[in-house]
Tab-separated table of C-alpha atoms in Angstrom:
chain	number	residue	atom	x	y	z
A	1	UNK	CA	21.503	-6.387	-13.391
A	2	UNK	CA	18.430	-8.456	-14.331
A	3	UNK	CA	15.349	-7.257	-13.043
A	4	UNK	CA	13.281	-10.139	-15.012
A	5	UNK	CA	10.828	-12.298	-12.382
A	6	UNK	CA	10.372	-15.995	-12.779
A	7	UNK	CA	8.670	-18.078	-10.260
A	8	UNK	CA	11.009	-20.223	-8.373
A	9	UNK	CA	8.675	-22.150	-5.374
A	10	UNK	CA	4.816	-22.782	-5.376
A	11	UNK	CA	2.631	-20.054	-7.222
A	12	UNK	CA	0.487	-19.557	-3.764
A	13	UNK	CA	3.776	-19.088	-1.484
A	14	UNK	CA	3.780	-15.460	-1.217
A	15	UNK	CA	7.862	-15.866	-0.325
A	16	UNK	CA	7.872	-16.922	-3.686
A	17	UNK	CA	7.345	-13.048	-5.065
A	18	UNK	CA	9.347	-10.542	-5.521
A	19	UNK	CA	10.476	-8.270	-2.172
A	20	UNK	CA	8.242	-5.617	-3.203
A	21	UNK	CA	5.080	-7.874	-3.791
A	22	UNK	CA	5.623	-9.607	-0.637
A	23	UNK	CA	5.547	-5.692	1.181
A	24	UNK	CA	2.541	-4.371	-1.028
A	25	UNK	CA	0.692	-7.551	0.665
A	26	UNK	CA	1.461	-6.959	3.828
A	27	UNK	CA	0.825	-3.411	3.908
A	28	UNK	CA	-3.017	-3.699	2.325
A	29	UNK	CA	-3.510	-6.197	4.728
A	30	UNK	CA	-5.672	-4.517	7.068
A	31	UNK	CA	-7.588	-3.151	4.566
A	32	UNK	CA	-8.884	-6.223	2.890
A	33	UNK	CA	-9.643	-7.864	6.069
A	34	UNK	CA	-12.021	-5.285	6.173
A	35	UNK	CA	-13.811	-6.841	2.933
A	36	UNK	CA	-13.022	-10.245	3.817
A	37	UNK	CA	-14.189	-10.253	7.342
A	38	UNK	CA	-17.036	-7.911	6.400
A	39	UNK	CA	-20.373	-7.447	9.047
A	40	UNK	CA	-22.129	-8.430	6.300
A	41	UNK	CA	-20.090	-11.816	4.947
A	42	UNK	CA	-20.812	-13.163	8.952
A	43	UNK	CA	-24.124	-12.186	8.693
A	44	UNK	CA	-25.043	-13.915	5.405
A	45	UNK	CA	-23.029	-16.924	7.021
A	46	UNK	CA	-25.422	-17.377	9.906
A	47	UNK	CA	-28.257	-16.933	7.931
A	48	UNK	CA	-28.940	-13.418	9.864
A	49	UNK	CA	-29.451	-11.412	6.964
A	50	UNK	CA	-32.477	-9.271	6.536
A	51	UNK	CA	-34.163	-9.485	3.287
A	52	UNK	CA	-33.126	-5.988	2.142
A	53	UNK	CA	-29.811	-6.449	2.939
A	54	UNK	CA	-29.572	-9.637	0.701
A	55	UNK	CA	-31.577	-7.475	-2.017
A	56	UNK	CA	-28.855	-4.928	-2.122
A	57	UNK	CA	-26.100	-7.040	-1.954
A	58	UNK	CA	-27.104	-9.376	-5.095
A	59	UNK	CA	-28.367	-6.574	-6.566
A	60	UNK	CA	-25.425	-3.789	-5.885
A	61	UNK	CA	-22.815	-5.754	-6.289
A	62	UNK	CA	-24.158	-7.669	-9.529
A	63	UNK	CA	-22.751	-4.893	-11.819
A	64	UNK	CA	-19.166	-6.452	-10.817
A	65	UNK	CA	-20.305	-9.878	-11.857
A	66	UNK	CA	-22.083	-9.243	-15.020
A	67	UNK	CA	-19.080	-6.735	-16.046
A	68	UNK	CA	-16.049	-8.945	-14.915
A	69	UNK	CA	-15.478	-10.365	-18.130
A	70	UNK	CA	-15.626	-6.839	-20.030
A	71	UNK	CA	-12.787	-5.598	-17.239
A	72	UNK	CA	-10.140	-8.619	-18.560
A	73	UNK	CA	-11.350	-7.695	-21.868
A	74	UNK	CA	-10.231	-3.835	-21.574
A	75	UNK	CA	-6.955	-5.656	-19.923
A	76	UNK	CA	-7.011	-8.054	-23.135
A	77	UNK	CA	-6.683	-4.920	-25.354
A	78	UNK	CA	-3.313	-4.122	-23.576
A	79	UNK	CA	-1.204	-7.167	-24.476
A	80	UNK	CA	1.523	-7.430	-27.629
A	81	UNK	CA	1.777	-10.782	-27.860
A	82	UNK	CA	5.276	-12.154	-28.781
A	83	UNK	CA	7.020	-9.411	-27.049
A	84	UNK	CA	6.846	-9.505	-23.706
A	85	UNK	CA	6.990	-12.699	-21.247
A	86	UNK	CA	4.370	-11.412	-18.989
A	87	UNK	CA	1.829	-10.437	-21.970
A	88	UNK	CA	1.838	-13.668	-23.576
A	89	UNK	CA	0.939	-14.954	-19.643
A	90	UNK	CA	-1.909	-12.707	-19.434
A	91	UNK	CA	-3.082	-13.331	-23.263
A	92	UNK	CA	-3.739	-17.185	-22.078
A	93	UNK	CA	-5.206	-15.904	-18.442
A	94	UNK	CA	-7.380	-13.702	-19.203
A	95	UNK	CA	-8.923	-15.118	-22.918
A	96	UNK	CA	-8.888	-18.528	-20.492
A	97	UNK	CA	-10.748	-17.053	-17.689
A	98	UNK	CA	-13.060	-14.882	-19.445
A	99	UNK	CA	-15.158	-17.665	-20.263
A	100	UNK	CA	-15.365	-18.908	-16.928
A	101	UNK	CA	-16.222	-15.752	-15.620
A	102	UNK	CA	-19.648	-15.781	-17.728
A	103	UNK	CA	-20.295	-18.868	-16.337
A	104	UNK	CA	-20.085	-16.821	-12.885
A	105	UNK	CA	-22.567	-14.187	-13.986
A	106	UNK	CA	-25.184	-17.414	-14.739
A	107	UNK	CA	-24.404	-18.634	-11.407
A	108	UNK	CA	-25.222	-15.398	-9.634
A	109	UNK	CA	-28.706	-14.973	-11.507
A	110	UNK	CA	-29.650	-18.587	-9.783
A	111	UNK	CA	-28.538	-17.133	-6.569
A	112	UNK	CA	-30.644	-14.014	-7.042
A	113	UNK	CA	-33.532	-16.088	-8.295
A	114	UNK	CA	-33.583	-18.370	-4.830
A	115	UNK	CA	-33.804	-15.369	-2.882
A	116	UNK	CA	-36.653	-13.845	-5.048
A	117	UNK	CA	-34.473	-11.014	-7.242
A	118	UNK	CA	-35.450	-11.534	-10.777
A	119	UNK	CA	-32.979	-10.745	-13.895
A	120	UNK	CA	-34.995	-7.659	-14.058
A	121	UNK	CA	-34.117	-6.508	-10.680
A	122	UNK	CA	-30.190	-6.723	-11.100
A	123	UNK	CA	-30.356	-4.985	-14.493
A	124	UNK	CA	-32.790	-2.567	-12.874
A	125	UNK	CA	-33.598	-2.646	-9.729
A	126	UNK	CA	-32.819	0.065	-7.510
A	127	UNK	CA	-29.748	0.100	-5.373
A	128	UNK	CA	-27.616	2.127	-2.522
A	129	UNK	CA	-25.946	4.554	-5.012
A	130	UNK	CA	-22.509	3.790	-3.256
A	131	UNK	CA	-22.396	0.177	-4.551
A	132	UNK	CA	-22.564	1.568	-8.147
A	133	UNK	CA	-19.064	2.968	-7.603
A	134	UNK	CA	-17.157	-0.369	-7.178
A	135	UNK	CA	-18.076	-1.246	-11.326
A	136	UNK	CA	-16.980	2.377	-12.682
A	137	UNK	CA	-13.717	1.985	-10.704
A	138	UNK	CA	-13.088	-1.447	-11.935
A	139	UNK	CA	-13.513	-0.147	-15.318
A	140	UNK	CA	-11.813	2.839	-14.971
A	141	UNK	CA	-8.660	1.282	-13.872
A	142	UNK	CA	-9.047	-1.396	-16.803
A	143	UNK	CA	-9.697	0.783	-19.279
A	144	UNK	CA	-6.748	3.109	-18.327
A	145	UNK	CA	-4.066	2.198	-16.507
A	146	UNK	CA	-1.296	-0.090	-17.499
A	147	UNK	CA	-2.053	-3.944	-18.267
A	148	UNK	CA	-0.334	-4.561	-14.293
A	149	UNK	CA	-2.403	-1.518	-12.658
A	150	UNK	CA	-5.783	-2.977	-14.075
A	151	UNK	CA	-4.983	-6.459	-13.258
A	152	UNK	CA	-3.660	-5.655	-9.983
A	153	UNK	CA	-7.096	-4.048	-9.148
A	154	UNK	CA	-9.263	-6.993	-10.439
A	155	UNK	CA	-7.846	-10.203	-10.499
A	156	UNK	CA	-5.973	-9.911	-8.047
A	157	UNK	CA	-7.941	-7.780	-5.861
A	158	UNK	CA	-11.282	-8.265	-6.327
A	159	UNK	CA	-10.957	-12.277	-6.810
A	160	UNK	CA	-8.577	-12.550	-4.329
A	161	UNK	CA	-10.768	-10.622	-1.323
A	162	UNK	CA	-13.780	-12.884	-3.119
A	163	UNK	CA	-12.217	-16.242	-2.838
A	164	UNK	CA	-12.042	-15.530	1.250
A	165	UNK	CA	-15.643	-14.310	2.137
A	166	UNK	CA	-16.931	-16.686	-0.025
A	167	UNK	CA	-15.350	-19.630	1.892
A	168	UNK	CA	-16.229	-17.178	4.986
A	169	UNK	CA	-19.576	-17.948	4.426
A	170	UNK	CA	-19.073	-21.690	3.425
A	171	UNK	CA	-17.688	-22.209	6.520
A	172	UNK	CA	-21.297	-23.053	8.251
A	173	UNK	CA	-24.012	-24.401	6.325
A	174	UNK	CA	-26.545	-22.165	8.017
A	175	UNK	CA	-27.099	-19.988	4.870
A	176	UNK	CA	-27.219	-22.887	2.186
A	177	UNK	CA	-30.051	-24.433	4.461
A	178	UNK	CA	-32.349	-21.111	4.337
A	179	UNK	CA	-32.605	-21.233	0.639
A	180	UNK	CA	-35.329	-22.664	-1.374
A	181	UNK	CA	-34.516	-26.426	-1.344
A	182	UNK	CA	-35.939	-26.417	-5.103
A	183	UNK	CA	-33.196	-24.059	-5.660
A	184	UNK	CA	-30.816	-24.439	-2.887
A	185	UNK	CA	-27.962	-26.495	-5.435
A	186	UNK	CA	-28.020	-24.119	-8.018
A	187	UNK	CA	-28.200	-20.901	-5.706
A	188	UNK	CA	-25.241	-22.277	-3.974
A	189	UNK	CA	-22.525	-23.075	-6.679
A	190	UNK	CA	-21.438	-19.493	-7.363
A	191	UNK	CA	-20.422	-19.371	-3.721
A	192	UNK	CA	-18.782	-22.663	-3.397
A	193	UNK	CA	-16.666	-22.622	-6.795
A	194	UNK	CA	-14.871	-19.274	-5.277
A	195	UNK	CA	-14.806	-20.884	-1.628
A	196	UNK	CA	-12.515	-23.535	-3.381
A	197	UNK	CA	-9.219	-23.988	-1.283
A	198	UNK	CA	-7.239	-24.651	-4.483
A	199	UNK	CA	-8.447	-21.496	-6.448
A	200	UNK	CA	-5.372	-20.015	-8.251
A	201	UNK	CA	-6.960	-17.388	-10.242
A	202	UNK	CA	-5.323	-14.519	-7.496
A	203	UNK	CA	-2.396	-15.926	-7.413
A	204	UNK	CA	-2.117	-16.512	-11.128
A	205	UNK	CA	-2.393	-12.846	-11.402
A	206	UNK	CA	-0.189	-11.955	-8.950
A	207	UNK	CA	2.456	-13.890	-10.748
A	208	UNK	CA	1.594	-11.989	-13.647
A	209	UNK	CA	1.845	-8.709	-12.680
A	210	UNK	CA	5.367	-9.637	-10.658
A	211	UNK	CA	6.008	-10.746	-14.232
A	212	UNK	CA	5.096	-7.444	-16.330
A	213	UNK	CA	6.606	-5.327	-13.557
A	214	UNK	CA	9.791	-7.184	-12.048
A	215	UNK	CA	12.343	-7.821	-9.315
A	216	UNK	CA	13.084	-3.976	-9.014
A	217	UNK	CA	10.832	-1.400	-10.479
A	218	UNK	CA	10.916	2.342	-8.981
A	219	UNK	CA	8.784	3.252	-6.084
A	220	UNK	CA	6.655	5.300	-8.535
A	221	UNK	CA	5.343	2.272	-10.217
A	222	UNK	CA	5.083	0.082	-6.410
A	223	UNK	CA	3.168	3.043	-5.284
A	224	UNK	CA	0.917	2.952	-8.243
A	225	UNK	CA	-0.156	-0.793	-8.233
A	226	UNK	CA	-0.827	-0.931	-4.566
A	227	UNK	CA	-3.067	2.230	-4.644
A	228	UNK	CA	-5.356	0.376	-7.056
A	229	UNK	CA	-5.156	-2.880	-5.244
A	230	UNK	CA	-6.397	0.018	-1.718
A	231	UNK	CA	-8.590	1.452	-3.946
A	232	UNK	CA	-10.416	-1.839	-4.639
A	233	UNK	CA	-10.469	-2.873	-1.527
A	234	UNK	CA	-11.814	0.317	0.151
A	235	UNK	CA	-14.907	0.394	-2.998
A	236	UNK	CA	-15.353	-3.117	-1.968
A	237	UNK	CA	-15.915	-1.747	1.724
A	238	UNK	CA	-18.233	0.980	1.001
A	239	UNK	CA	-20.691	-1.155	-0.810
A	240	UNK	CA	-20.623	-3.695	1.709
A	241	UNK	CA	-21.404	-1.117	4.191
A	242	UNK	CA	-24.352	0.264	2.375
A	243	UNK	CA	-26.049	-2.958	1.523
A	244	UNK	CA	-26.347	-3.565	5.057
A	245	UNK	CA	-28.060	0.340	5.337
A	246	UNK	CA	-31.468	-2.142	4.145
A	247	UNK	CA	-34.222	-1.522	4.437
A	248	UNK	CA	-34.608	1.967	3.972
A	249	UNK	CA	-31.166	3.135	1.929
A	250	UNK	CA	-31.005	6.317	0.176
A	251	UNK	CA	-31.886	4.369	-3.712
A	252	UNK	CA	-31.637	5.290	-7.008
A	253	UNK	CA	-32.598	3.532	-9.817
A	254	UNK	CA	-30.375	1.733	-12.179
A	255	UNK	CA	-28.897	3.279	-14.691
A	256	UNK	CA	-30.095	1.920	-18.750
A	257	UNK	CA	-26.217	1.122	-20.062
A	258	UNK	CA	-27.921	1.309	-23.788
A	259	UNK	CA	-28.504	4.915	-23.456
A	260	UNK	CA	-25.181	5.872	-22.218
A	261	UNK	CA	-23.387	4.220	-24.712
A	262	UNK	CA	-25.628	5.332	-27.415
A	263	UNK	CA	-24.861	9.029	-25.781
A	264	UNK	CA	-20.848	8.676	-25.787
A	265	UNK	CA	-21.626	7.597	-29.485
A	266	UNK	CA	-22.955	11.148	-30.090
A	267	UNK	CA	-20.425	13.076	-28.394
């Protein structure tokens, strides 16, 4: 039997997918419209944020952002290319889309700077210690599960959830008009590139990791990809949660990355 998958209809028509994929997204359902339909995302919409909140948020959850490319990096590692039909799909993704996403870590710093958070304050500001668990499980899961696992937590996950409270939040223009107007076009553009209705960055890796895995792998494996894509989506949740905790959260301050590499050199 051939258990190879190769797209047949449109890359976002989930009936496109294997049976398995199309099951794994409807049973985390539920738990990414908790991300995606977040307090916090309908809040920021209406402009009803308080200032801490926002300060957590940009600042908690910039980790993520300023990391993203080092995740499909860890993933880039992974592939043989020549060998496998779904590696040599995720060697053009990811070395395509790494690029792009350091454009995204720009476009959050003008964010941050409209609503007063300088550079210094996402390196080091202090933040909710919950929302510093989101980036070690991202790179946990990149770093060492299979090039699937780590995708399926990321780019798939982690875009995918950000794509919809992002055009959540696009969907009034309440927030864009209580920014700086100086800085209101700038501030805005990380939001409205991944509010796009034709982003296919999800659903390219979705076809990826249908790719790498196929029509008719064993439950083992099924069980493994969708407990990273829960896994994201429940991290996602608990930050989100705690950013709105503002304005007197539990903080701690930011950890100096240069001094914990330079200590895993020494061990």
């Amino acid at each position: 039997m051939n258990n190879e998958f190769a797209l047949q209809g449109a890359l976002t028509d989930i009936r496109s997918y294997p049976d398995w994929v199309q099951d794994l997204v409807a049973e985390c359902e539920p738990t990414r419209l908790g991300v995606t339909r977040h307090e916090l995302f309908r809040l920021m919409r209406d402009a009803c944020l308080a200032p801490g909140q926002t300060r957590n948020f940009l600042a908690g959850i910039w980790p993520v952002i300023e990391q993203f490319p080092q995740y499909m990096a860890l993933n880039l590692l992974k592939v043989a290319l020549g060998r496998v039909r779904g590696h040599d799909q995720a060697r053009r993704y990811l070395i395509r889309n790494i690029r792009v996403e350091q454009n995204h870590a720009d476009h959050w710093q003008a964010w941050a700077l409209a609503a007063g958070l300088s550079l210094d304050d996402l390196i080091h500001g202090a933040v909710p210690p919950a929302t510093e668990a989101l980036s070690h499980w991202c790179w946990h899961s990149c770093e060492r599960d299979s090039l699937a696992a780590g995708m399926a937590a990321t780019n798939y996950a982690i875009e995918g959830a950000t794509g919809e409270w992002a055009t959540l939040v696009c969907t009034s223009d309440a927030y864009e008009q209580s920014l700086p107007e100086l800085h209101r076009t700038k501030a805005m553009k990380w939001l409205k590139l991944h509010a796009k209705y034709d982003d296919t960055h999800p659903w390219e890796a979705l076809e990826i990791i249908s790719t790498l895995v196929g029509t008719a792998p064993n439950r083992g494996y099924v069980d493994l990809i969708r407990s990273r894509v829960l896994t994201s989506y429940n991290y996602m949740q608990m930050a989100l949660d705690k950013c709105l905790e503002a304005p007197s959260p539990v903080l701690v301050p930011r950890r100096d990355p240069s001094r914990y590499e330079a200590a895993r050199e020494r061990v």
